[in-house]
PDB file of C-alpha atoms in Angstrom:
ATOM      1  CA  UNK T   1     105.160 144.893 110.090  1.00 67.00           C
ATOM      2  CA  UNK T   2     101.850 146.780 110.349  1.00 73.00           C
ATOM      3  CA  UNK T   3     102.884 148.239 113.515  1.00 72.00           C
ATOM      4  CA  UNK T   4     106.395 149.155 112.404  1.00 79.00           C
ATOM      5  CA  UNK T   5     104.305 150.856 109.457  1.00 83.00           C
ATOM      6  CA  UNK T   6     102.087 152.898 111.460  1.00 79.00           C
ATOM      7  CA  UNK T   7     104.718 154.428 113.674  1.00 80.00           C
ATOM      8  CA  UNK T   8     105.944 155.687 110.659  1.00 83.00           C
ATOM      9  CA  UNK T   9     103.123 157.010 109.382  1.00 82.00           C
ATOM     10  CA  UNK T  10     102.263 158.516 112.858  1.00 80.00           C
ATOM     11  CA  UNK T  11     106.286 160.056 112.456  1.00 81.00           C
ATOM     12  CA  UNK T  12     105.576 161.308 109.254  1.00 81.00           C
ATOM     13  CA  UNK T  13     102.556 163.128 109.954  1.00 80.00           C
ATOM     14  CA  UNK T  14     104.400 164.632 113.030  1.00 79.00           C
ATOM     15  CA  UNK T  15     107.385 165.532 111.184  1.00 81.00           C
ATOM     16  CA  UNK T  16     105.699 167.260 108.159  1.00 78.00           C
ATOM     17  CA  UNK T  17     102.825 168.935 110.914  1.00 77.00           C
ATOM     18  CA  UNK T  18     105.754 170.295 112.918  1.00 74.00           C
ATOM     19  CA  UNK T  19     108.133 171.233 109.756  1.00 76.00           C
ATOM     20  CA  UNK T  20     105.006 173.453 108.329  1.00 73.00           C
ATOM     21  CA  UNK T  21     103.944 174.575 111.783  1.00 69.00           C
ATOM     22  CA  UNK T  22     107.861 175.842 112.747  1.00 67.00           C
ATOM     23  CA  UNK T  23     108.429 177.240 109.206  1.00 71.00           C
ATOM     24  CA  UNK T  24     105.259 177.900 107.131  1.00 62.00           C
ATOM     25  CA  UNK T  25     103.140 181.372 107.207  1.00 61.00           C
ATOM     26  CA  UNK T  26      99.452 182.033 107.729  1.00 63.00           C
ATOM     27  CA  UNK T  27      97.213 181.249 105.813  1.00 59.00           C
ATOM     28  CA  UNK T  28      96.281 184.034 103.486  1.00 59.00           C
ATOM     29  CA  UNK T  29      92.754 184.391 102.276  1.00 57.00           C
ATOM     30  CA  UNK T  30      93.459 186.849  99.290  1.00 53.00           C
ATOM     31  CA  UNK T  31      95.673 184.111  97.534  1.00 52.00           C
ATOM     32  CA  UNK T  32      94.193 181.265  98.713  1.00 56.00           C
ATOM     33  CA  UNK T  33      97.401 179.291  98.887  1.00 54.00           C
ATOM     34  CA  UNK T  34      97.302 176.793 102.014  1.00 56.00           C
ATOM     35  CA  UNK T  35     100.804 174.768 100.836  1.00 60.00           C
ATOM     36  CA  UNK T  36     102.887 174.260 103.561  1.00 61.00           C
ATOM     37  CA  UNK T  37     101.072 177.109 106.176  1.00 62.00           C
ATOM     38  CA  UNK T  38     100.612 176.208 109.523  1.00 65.00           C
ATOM     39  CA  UNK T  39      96.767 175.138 108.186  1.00 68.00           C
ATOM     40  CA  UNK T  40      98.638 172.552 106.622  1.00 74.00           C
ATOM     41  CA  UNK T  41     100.847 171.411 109.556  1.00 73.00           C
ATOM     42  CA  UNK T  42      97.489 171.511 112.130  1.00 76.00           C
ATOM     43  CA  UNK T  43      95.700 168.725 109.414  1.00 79.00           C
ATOM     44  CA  UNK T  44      99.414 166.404 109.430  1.00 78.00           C
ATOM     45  CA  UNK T  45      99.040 166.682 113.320  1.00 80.00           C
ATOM     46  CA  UNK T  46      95.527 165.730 113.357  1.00 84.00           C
ATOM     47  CA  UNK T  47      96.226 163.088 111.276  1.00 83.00           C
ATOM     48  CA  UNK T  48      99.187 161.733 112.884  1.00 82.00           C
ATOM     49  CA  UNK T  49      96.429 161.727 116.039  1.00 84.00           C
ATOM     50  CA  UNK T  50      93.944 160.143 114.514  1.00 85.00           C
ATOM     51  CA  UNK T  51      95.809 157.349 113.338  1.00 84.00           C
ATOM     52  CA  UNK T  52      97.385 157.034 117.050  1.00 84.00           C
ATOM     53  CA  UNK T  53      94.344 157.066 118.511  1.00 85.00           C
ATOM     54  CA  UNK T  54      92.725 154.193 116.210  1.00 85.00           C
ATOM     55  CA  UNK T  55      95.579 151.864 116.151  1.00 84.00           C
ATOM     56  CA  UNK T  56      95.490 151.866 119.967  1.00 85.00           C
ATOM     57  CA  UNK T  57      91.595 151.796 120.035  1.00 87.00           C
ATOM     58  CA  UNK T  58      92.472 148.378 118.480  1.00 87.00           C
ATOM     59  CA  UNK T  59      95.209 146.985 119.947  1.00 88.00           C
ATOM     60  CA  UNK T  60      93.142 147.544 122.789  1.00 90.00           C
ATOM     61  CA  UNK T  61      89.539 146.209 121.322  1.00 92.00           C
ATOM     62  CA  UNK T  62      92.017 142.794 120.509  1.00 91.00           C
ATOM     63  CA  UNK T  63      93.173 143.086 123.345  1.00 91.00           C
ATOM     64  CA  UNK T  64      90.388 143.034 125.582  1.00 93.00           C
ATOM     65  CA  UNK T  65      88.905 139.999 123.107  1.00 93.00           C
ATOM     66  CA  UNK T  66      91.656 138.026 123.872  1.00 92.00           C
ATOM     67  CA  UNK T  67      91.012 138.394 127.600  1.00 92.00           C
ATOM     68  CA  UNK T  68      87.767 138.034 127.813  1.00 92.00           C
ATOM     69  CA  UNK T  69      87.977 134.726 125.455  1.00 91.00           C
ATOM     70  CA  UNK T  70      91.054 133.993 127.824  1.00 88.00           C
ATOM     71  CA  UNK T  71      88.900 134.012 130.980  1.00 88.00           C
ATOM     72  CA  UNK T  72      85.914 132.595 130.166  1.00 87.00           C
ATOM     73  CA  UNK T  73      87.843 129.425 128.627  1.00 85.00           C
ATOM     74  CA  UNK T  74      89.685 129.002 132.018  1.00 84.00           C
ATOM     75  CA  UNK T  75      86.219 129.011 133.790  1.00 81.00           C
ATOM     76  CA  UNK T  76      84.175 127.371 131.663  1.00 79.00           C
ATOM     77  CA  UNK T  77      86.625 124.617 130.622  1.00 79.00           C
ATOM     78  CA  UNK T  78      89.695 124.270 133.008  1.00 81.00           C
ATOM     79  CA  UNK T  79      88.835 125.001 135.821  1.00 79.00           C
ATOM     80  CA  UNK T  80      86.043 122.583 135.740  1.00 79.00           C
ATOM     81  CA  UNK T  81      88.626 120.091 134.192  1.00 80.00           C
ATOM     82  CA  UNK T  82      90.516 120.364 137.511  1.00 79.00           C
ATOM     83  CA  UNK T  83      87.855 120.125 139.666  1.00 78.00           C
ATOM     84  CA  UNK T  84      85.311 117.670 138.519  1.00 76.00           C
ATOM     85  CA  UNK T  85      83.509 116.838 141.719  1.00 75.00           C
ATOM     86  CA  UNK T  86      83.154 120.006 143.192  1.00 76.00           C
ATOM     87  CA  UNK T  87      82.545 122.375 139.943  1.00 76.00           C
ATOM     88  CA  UNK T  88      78.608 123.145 139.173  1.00 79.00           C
ATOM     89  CA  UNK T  89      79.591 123.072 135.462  1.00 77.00           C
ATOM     90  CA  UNK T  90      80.191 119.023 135.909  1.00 75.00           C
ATOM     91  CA  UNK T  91      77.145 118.734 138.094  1.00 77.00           C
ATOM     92  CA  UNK T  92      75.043 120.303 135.508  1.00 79.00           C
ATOM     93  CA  UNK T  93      76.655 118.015 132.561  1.00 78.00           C
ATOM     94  CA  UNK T  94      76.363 115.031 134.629  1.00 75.00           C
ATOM     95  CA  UNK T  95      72.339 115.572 135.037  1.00 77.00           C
ATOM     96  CA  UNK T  96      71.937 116.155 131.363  1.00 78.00           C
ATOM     97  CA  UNK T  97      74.470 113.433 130.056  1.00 76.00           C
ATOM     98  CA  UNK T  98      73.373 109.910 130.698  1.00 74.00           C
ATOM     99  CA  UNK T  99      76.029 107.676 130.194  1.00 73.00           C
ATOM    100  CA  UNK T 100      74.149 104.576 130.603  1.00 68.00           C
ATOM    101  CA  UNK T 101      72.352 105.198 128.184  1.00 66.00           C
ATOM    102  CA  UNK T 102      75.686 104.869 126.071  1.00 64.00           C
ATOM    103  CA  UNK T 103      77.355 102.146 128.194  1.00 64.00           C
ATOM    104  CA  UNK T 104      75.672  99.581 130.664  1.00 60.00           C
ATOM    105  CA  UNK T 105      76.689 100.204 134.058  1.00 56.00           C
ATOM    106  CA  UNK T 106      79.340  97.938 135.297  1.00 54.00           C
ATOM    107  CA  UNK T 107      78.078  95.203 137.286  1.00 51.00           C
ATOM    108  CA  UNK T 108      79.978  96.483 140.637  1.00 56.00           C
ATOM    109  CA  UNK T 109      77.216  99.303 141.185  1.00 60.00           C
ATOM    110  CA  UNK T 110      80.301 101.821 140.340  1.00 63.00           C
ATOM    111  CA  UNK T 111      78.782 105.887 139.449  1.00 69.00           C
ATOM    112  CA  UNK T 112      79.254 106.122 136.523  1.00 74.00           C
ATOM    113  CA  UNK T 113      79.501 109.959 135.122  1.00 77.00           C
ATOM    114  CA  UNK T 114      81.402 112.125 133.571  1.00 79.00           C
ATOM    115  CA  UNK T 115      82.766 114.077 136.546  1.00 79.00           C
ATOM    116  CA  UNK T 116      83.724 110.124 137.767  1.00 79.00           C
ATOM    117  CA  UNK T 117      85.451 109.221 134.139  1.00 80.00           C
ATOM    118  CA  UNK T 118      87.524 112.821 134.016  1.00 81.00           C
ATOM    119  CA  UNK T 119      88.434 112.219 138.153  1.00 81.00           C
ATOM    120  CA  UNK T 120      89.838 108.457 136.946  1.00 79.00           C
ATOM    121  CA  UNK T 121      91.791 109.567 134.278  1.00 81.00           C
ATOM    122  CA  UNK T 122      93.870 112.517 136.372  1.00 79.00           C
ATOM    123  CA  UNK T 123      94.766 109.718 138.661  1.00 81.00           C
ATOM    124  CA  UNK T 124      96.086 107.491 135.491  1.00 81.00           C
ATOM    125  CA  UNK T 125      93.812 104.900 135.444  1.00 79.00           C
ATOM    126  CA  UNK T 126      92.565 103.381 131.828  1.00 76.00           C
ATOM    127  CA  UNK T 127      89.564 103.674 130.162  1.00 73.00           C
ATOM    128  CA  UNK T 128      89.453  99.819 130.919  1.00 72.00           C
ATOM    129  CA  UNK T 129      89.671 100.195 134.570  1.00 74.00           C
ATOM    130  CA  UNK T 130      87.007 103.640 134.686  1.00 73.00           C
ATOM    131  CA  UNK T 131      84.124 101.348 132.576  1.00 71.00           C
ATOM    132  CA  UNK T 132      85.167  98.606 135.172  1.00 68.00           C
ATOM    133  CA  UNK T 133      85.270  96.092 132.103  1.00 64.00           C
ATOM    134  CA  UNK T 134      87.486  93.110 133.995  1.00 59.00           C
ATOM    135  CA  UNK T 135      84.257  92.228 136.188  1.00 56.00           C
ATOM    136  CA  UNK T 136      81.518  93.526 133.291  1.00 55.00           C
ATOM    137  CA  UNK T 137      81.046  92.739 129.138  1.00 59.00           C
ATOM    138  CA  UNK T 138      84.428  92.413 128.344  1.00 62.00           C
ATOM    139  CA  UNK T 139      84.640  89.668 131.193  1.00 65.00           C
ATOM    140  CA  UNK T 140      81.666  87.869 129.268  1.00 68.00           C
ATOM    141  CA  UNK T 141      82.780  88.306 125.913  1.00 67.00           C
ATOM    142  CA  UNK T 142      86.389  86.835 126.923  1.00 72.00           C
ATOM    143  CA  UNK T 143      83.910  83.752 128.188  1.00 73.00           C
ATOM    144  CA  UNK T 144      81.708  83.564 125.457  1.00 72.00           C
ATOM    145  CA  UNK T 145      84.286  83.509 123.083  1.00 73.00           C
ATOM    146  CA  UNK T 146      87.005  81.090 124.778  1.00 80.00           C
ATOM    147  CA  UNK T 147      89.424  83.788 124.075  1.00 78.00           C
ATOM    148  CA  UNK T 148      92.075  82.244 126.286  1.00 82.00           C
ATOM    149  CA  UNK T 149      92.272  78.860 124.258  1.00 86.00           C
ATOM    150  CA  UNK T 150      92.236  80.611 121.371  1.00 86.00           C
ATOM    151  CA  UNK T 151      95.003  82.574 121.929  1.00 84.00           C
ATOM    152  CA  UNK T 152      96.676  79.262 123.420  1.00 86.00           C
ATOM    153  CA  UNK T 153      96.032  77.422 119.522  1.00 87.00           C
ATOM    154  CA  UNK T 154      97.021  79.881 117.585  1.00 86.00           C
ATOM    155  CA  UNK T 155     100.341  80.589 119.071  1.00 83.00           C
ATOM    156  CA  UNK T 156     100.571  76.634 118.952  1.00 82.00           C
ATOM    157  CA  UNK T 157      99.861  76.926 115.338  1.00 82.00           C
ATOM    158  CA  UNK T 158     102.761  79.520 114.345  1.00 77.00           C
ATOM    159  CA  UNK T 159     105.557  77.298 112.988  1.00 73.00           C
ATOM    160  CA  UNK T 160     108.474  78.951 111.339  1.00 68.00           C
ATOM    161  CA  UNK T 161     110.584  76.405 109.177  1.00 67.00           C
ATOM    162  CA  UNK T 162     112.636  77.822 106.170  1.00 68.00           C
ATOM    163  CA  UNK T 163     115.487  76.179 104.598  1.00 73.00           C
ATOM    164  CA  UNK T 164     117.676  79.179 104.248  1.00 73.00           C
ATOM    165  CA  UNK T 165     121.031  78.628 106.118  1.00 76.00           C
ATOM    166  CA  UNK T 166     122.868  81.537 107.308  1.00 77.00           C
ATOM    167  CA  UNK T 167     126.073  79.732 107.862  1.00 82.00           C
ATOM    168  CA  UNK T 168     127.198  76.400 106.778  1.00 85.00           C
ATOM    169  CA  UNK T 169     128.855  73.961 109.408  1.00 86.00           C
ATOM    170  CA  UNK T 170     132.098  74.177 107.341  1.00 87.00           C
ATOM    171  CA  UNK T 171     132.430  78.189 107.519  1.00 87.00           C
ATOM    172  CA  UNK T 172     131.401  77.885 110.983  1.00 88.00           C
ATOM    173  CA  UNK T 173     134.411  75.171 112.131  1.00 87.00           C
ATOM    174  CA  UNK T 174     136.902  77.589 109.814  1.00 85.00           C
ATOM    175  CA  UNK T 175     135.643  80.850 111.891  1.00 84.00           C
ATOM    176  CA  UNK T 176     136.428  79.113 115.062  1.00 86.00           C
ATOM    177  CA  UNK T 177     139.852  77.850 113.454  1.00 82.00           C
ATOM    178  CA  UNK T 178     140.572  81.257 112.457  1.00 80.00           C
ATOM    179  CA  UNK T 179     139.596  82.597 116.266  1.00 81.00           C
ATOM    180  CA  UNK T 180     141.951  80.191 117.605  1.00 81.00           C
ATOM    181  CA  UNK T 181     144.853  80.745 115.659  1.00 77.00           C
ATOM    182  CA  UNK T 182     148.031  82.853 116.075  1.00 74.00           C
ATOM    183  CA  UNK T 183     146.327  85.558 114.011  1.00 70.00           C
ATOM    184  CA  UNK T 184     143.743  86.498 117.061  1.00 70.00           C
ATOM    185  CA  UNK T 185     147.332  87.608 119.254  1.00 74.00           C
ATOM    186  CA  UNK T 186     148.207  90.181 116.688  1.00 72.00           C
ATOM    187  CA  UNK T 187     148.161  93.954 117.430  1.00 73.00           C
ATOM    188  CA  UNK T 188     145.912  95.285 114.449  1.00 69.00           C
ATOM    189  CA  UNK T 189     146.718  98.782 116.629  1.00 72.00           C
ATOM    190  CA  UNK T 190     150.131  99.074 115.898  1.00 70.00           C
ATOM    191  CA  UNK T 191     149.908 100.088 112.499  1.00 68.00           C
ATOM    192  CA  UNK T 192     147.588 102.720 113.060  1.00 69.00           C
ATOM    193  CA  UNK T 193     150.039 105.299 113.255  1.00 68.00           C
ATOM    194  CA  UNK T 194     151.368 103.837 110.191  1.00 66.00           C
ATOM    195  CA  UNK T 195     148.602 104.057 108.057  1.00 65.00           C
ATOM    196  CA  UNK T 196     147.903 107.846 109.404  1.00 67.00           C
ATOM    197  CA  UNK T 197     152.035 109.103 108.017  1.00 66.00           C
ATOM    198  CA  UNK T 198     152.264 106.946 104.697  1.00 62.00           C
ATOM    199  CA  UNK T 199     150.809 103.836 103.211  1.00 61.00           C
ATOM    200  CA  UNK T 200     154.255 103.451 100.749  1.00 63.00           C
ATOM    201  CA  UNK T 201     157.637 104.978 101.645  1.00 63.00           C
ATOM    202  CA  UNK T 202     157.213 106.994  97.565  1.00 63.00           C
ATOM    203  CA  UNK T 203     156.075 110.299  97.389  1.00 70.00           C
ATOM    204  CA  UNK T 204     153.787 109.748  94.884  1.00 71.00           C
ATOM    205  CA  UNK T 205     153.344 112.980  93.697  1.00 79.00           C
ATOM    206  CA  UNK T 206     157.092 113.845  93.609  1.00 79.00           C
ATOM    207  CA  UNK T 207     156.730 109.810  91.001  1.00 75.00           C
ATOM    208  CA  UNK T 208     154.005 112.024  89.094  1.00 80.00           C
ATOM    209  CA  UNK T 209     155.843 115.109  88.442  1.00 83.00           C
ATOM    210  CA  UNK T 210     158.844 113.337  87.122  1.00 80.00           C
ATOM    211  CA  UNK T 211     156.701 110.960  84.941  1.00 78.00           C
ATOM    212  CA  UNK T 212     155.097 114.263  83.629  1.00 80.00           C
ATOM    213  CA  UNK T 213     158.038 115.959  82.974  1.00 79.00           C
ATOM    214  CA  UNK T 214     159.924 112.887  81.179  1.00 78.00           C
ATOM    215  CA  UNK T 215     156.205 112.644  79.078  1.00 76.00           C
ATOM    216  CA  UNK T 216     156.610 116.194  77.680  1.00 78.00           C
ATOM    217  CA  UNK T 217     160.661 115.328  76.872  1.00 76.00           C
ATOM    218  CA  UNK T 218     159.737 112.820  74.583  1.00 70.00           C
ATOM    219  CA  UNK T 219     159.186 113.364  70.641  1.00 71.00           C
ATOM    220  CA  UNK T 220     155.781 113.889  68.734  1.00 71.00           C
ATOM    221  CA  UNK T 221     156.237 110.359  67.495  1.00 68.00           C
ATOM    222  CA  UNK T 222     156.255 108.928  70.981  1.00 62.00           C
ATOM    223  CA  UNK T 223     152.403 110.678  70.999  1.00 63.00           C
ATOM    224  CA  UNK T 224     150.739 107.310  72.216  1.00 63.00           C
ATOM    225  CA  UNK T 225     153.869 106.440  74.751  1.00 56.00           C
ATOM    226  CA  UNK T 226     153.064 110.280  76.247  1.00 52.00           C
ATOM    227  CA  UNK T 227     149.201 109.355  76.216  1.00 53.00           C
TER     228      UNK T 227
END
């Protein structure tokens, strides 16, 4: 929208600067009149340049911003995203960030960095395999605890009884009487086509009409009959 509204603007000024320029007369300093003269048409040109000029100054000033904030993302962050071993930017992040300070190392001697935690997840691995937790705390804590047995209890405690009965032995033996009678050999299908042409052999609208038209035939005492 604001571009479609300065290119009309820009068209404007052009229009009116050439109009004046092509068809108005000197300007004439006895009279001091300067409507429509060519003084007028040089300011509508100027104009229509000026406003050129800024709206490309910033399209271009945006732009170049958008570049420049395009570039220095893809080196600062992606670029060191894809290569975490080899970028300084890692290297530097790794000697300032102490993760064990966080998190206790795990007890296989693993490195344990962020360069190391970004490299495990691009090959898939879990956050529970990277912190190495099978052979470290949560190893212990899964001891400590019993976990195992008290998983094994619980589920030994979860007993679902309820009294409501879905379907009674008597509807069950008549469903399977039902399934084994003649009924089962019957082609339902057939009257498809039936159904589709006419459910009665009356044209109930030709029963209607006639019903109507006998209604109106009979005498205003017959009111309620008619109704």
């Amino acid at each position: 929208l604001v571009v479609s509204l300065v290119l009309v603007v820009v068209l404007f000024c052009l229009a009116v600067g050439l109009l004046c320029g092509y068809c108005g007369h000197r300007p004439d300093p006895l009279y001091n009149d300067d409507c429509c003269d060519k003084g007028t048409a040089s300011r509508f040109l100027m104009l229509g340049v000026w406003v050129m000029f800024l709206t490309f100054s910033g399209i271009v000033v945006i732009t170049l911003a958008y570049m420049l904030t395009g570039s220095i993302t893809d080196r600062a962050v992606c670029t060191p995203l894809h290569n975490t071993n080899s970028d300084p930017t890692f290297a530097l992040l790794d000697s300032l960030v102490n993760i064990t300070s966080i998190f206790n190392p795990p007890p296989s001697n693993k490195q344990l960095n962020l360069s190391t935690i970004i490299s495990e997840c691009h090959r898939n691995k879990s956050i529970y395999e990277v912190l190495d937790l099978e052979s470290g705390s949560m190893l212990e804590y899964t001891q400590k605890f019993n976990l195992p047995d008290k998983v094994r209890q619980l589920s030994d405690s979860i007993v679902l009884s309820s009294n409501i009965v879905i379907i009674t032995p008597a509807a069950e033996q008549q469903l399977r009487a039902l399934a084994a009678s003649p009924l089962n050999t019957i082609d339902l299908t057939m009257y498809t086509a039936v159904l589709n042409d006419k459910i009665t052999s009356i044209d109930l609208l030709q029963m209607a009409s006639a019903l109507n038209h006998t209604a109106l035939k009979l005498p205003p005492s017959q009111e309620n009959v008619r109704i």
